Short mmCIF file of N, CA, C and O in Angstrom, two decimals:
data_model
loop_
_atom_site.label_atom_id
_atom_site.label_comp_id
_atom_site.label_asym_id
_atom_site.label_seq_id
_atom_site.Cartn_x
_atom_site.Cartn_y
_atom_site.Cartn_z
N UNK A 6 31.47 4.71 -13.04
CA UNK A 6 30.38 4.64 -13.96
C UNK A 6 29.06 4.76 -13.19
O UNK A 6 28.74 3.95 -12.32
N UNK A 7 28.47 5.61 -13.48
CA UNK A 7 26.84 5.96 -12.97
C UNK A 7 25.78 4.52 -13.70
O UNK A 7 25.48 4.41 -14.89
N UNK A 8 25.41 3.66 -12.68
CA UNK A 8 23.97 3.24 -13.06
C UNK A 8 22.98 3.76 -13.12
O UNK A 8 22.67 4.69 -12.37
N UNK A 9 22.02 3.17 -14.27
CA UNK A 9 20.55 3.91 -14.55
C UNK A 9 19.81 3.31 -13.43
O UNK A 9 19.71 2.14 -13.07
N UNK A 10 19.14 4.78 -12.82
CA UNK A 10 18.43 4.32 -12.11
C UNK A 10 16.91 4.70 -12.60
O UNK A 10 16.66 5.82 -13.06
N UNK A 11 15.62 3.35 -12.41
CA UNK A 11 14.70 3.45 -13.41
C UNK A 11 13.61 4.69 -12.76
O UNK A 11 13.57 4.62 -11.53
N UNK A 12 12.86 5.62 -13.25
CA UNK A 12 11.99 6.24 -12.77
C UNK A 12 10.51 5.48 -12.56
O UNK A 12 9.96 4.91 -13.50
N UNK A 13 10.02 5.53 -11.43
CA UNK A 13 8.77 5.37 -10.86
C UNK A 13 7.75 6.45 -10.92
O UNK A 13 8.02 7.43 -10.23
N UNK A 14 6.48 6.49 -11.71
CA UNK A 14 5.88 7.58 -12.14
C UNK A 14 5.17 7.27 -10.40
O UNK A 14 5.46 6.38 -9.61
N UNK A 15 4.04 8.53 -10.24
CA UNK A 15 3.18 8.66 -9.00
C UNK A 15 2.33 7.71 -8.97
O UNK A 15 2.00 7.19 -7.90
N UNK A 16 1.75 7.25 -10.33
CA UNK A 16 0.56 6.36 -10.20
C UNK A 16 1.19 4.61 -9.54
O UNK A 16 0.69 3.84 -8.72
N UNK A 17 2.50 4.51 -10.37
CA UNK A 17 2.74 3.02 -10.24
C UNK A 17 3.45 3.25 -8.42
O UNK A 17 3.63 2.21 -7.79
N UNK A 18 3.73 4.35 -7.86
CA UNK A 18 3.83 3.98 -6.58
C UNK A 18 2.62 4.00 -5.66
O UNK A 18 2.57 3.25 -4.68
N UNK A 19 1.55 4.94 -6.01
CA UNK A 19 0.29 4.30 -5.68
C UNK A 19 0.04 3.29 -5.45
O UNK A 19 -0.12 2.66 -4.40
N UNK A 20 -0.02 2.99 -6.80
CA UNK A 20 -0.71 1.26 -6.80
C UNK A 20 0.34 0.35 -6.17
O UNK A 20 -0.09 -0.71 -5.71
N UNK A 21 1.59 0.58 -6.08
CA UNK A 21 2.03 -0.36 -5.33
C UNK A 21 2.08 -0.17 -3.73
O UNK A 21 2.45 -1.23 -3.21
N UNK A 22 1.89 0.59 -3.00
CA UNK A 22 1.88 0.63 -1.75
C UNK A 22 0.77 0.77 -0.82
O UNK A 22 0.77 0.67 0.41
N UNK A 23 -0.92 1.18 -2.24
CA UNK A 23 -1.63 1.08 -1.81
C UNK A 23 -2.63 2.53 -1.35
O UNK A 23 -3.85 2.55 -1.13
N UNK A 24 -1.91 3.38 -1.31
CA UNK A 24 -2.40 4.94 -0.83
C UNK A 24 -2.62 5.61 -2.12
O UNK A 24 -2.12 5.07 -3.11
N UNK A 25 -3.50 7.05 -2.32
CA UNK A 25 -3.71 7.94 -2.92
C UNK A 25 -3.09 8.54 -3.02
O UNK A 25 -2.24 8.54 -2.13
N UNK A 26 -2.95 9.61 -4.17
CA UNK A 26 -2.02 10.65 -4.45
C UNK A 26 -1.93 11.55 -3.29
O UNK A 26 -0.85 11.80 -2.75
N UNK A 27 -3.38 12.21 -2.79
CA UNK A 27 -3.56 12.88 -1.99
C UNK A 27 -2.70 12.61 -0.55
O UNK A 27 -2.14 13.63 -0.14
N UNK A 28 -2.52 11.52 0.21
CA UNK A 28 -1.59 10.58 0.92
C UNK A 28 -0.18 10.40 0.99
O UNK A 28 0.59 10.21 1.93
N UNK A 29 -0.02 10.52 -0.55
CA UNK A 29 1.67 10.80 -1.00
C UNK A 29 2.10 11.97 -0.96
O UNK A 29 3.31 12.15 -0.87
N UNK A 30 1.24 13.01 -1.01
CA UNK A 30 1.54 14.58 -1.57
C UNK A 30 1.72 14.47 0.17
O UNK A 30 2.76 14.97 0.60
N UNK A 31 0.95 13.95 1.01
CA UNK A 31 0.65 14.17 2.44
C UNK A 31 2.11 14.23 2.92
O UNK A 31 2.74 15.22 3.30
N UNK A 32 2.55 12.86 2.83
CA UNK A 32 3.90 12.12 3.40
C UNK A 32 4.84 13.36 2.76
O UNK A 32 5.54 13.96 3.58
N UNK A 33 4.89 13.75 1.46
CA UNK A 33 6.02 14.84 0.71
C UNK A 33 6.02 16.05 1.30
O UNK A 33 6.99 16.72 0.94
N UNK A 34 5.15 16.73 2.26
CA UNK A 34 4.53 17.60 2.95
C UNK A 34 5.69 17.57 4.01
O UNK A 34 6.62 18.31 4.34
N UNK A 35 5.21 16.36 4.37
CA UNK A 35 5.88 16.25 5.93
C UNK A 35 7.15 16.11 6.07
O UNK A 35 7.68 16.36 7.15
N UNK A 36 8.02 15.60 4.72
CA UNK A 36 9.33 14.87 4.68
C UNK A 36 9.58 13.39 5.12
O UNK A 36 10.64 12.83 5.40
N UNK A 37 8.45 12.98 5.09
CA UNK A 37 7.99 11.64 5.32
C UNK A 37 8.61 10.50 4.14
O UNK A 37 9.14 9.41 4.39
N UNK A 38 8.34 11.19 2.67
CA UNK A 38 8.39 10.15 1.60
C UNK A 38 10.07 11.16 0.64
O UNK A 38 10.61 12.26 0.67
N UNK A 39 10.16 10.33 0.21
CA UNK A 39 11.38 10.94 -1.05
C UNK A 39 11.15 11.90 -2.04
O UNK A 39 10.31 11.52 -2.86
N UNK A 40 11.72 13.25 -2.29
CA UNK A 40 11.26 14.35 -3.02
C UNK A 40 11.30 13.86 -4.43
O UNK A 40 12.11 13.00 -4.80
N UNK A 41 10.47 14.37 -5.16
CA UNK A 41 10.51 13.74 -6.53
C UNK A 41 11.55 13.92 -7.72
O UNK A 41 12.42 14.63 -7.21
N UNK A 42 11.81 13.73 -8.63
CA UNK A 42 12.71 14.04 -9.69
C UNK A 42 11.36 14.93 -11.02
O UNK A 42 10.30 14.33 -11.18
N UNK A 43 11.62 16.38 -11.88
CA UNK A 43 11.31 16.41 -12.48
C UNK A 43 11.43 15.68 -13.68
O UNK A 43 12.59 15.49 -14.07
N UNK A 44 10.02 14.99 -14.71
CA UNK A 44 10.62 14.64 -15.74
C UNK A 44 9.98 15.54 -16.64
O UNK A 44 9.32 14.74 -17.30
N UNK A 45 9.80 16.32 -16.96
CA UNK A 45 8.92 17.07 -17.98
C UNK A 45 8.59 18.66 -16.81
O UNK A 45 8.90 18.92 -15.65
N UNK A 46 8.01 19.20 -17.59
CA UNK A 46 7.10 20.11 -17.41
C UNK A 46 5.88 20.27 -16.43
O UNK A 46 5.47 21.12 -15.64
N UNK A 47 5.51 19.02 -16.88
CA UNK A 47 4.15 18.99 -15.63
C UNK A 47 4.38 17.58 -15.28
O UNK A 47 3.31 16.99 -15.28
N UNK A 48 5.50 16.71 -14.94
CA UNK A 48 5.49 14.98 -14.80
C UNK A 48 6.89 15.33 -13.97
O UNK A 48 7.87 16.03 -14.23
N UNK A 49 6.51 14.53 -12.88
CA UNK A 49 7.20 14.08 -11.77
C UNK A 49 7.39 12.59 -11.90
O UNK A 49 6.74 11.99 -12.76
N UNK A 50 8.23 11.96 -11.12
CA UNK A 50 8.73 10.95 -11.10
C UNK A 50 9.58 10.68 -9.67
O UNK A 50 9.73 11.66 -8.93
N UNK A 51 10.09 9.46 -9.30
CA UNK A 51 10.48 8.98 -8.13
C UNK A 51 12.05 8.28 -8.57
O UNK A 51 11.97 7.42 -9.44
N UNK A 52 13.63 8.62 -7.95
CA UNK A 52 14.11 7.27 -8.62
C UNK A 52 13.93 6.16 -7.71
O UNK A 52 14.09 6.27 -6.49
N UNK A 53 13.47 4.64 -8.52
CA UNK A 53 13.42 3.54 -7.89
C UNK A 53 14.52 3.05 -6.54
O UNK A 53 14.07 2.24 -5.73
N UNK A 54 15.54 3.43 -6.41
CA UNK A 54 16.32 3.15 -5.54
C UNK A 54 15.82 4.69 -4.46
O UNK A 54 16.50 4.40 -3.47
N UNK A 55 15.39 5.51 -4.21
CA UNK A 55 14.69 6.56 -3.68
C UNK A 55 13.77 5.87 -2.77
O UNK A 55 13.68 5.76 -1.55
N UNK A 56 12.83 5.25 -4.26
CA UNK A 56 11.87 4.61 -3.42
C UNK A 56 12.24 3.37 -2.41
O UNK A 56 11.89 3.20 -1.24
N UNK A 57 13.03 2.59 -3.22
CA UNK A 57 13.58 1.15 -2.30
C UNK A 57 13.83 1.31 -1.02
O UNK A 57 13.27 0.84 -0.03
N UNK A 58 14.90 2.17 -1.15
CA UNK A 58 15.24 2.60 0.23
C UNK A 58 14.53 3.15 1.54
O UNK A 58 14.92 3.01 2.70
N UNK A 59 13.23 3.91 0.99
CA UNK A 59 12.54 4.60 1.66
C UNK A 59 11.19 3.05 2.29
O UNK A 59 10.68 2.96 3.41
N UNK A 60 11.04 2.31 1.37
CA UNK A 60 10.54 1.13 1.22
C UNK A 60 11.13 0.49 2.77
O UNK A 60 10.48 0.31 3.81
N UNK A 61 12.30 0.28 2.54
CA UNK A 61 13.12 -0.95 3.71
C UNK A 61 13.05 -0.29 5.02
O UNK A 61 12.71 -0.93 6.03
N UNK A 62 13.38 1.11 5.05
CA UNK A 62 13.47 2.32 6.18
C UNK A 62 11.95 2.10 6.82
O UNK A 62 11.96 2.11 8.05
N UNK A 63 10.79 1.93 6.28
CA UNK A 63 9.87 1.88 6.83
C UNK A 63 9.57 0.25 8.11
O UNK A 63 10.04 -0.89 8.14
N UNK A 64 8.69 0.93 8.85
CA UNK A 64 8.06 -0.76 9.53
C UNK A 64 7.59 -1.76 8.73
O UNK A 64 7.36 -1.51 7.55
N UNK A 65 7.45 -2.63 9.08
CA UNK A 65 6.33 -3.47 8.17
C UNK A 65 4.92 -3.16 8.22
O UNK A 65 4.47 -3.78 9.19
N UNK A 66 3.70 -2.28 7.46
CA UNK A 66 2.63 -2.28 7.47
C UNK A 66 2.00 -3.30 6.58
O UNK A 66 2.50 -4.09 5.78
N UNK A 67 0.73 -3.09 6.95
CA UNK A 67 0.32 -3.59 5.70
C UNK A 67 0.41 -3.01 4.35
O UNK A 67 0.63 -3.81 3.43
N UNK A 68 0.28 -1.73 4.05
CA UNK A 68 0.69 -1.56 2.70
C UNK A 68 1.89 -2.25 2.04
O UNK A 68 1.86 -2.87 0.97
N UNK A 69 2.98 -2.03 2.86
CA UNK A 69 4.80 -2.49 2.68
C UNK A 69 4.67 -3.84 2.26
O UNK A 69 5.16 -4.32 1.23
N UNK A 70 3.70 -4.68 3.48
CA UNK A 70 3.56 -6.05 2.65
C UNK A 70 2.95 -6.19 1.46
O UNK A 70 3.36 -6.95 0.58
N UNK A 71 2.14 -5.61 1.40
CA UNK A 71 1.24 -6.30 0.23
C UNK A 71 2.46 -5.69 -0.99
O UNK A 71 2.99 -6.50 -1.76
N UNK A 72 2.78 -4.36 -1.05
CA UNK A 72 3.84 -4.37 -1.78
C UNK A 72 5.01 -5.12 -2.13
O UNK A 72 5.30 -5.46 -3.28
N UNK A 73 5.79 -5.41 -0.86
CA UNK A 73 6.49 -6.16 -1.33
C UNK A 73 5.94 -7.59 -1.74
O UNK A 73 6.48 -8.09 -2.72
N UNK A 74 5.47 -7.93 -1.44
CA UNK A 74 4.68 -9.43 -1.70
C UNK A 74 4.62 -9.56 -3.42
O UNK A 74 5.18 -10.44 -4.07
N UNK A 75 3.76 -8.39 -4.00
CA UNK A 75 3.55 -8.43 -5.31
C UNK A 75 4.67 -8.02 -6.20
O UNK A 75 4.65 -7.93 -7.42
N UNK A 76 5.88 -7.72 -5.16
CA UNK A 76 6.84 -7.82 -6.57
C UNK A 76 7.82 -9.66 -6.24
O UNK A 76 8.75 -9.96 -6.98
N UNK A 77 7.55 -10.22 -5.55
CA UNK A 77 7.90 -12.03 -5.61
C UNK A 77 6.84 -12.48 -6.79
O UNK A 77 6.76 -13.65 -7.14
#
């Protein structure tokens, strides 16, 4: 059985890690961050376990903290 995994739009990973779109597009450039999932036409999306993972894989910065911090 496949679990749902929830989609993360661009803005709410913004705001949670702290960087600009411009920053994210940067990291997607490089192969730095997780390729997106289409949801629409012109709407991209992230799956949350994509992101998690990519989340834990990283050092601890400060962005990572303050992120993780605000989801306790």
């Amino acid at each position: 059985m496949l679990s749902q995994d929830r989609i993360i739009s661009e803005k709410e990973i913004c705001a949670s890690i702290g960087v600009c779109r411009g920053t994210l597009n940067n990291w997607r450039k490089a192969g730095t961050f997780p390729n997106p999932v289409r949801i629409g036409a012109r709407n991209i999306g992230w799956r949350q376990s994509a992101f998690t993972d990519w989340m834990q894989s990283r050092p601890a910065t400060r962005h990572i903290r303050r992120a993780q911090n605000a989801a306790y």
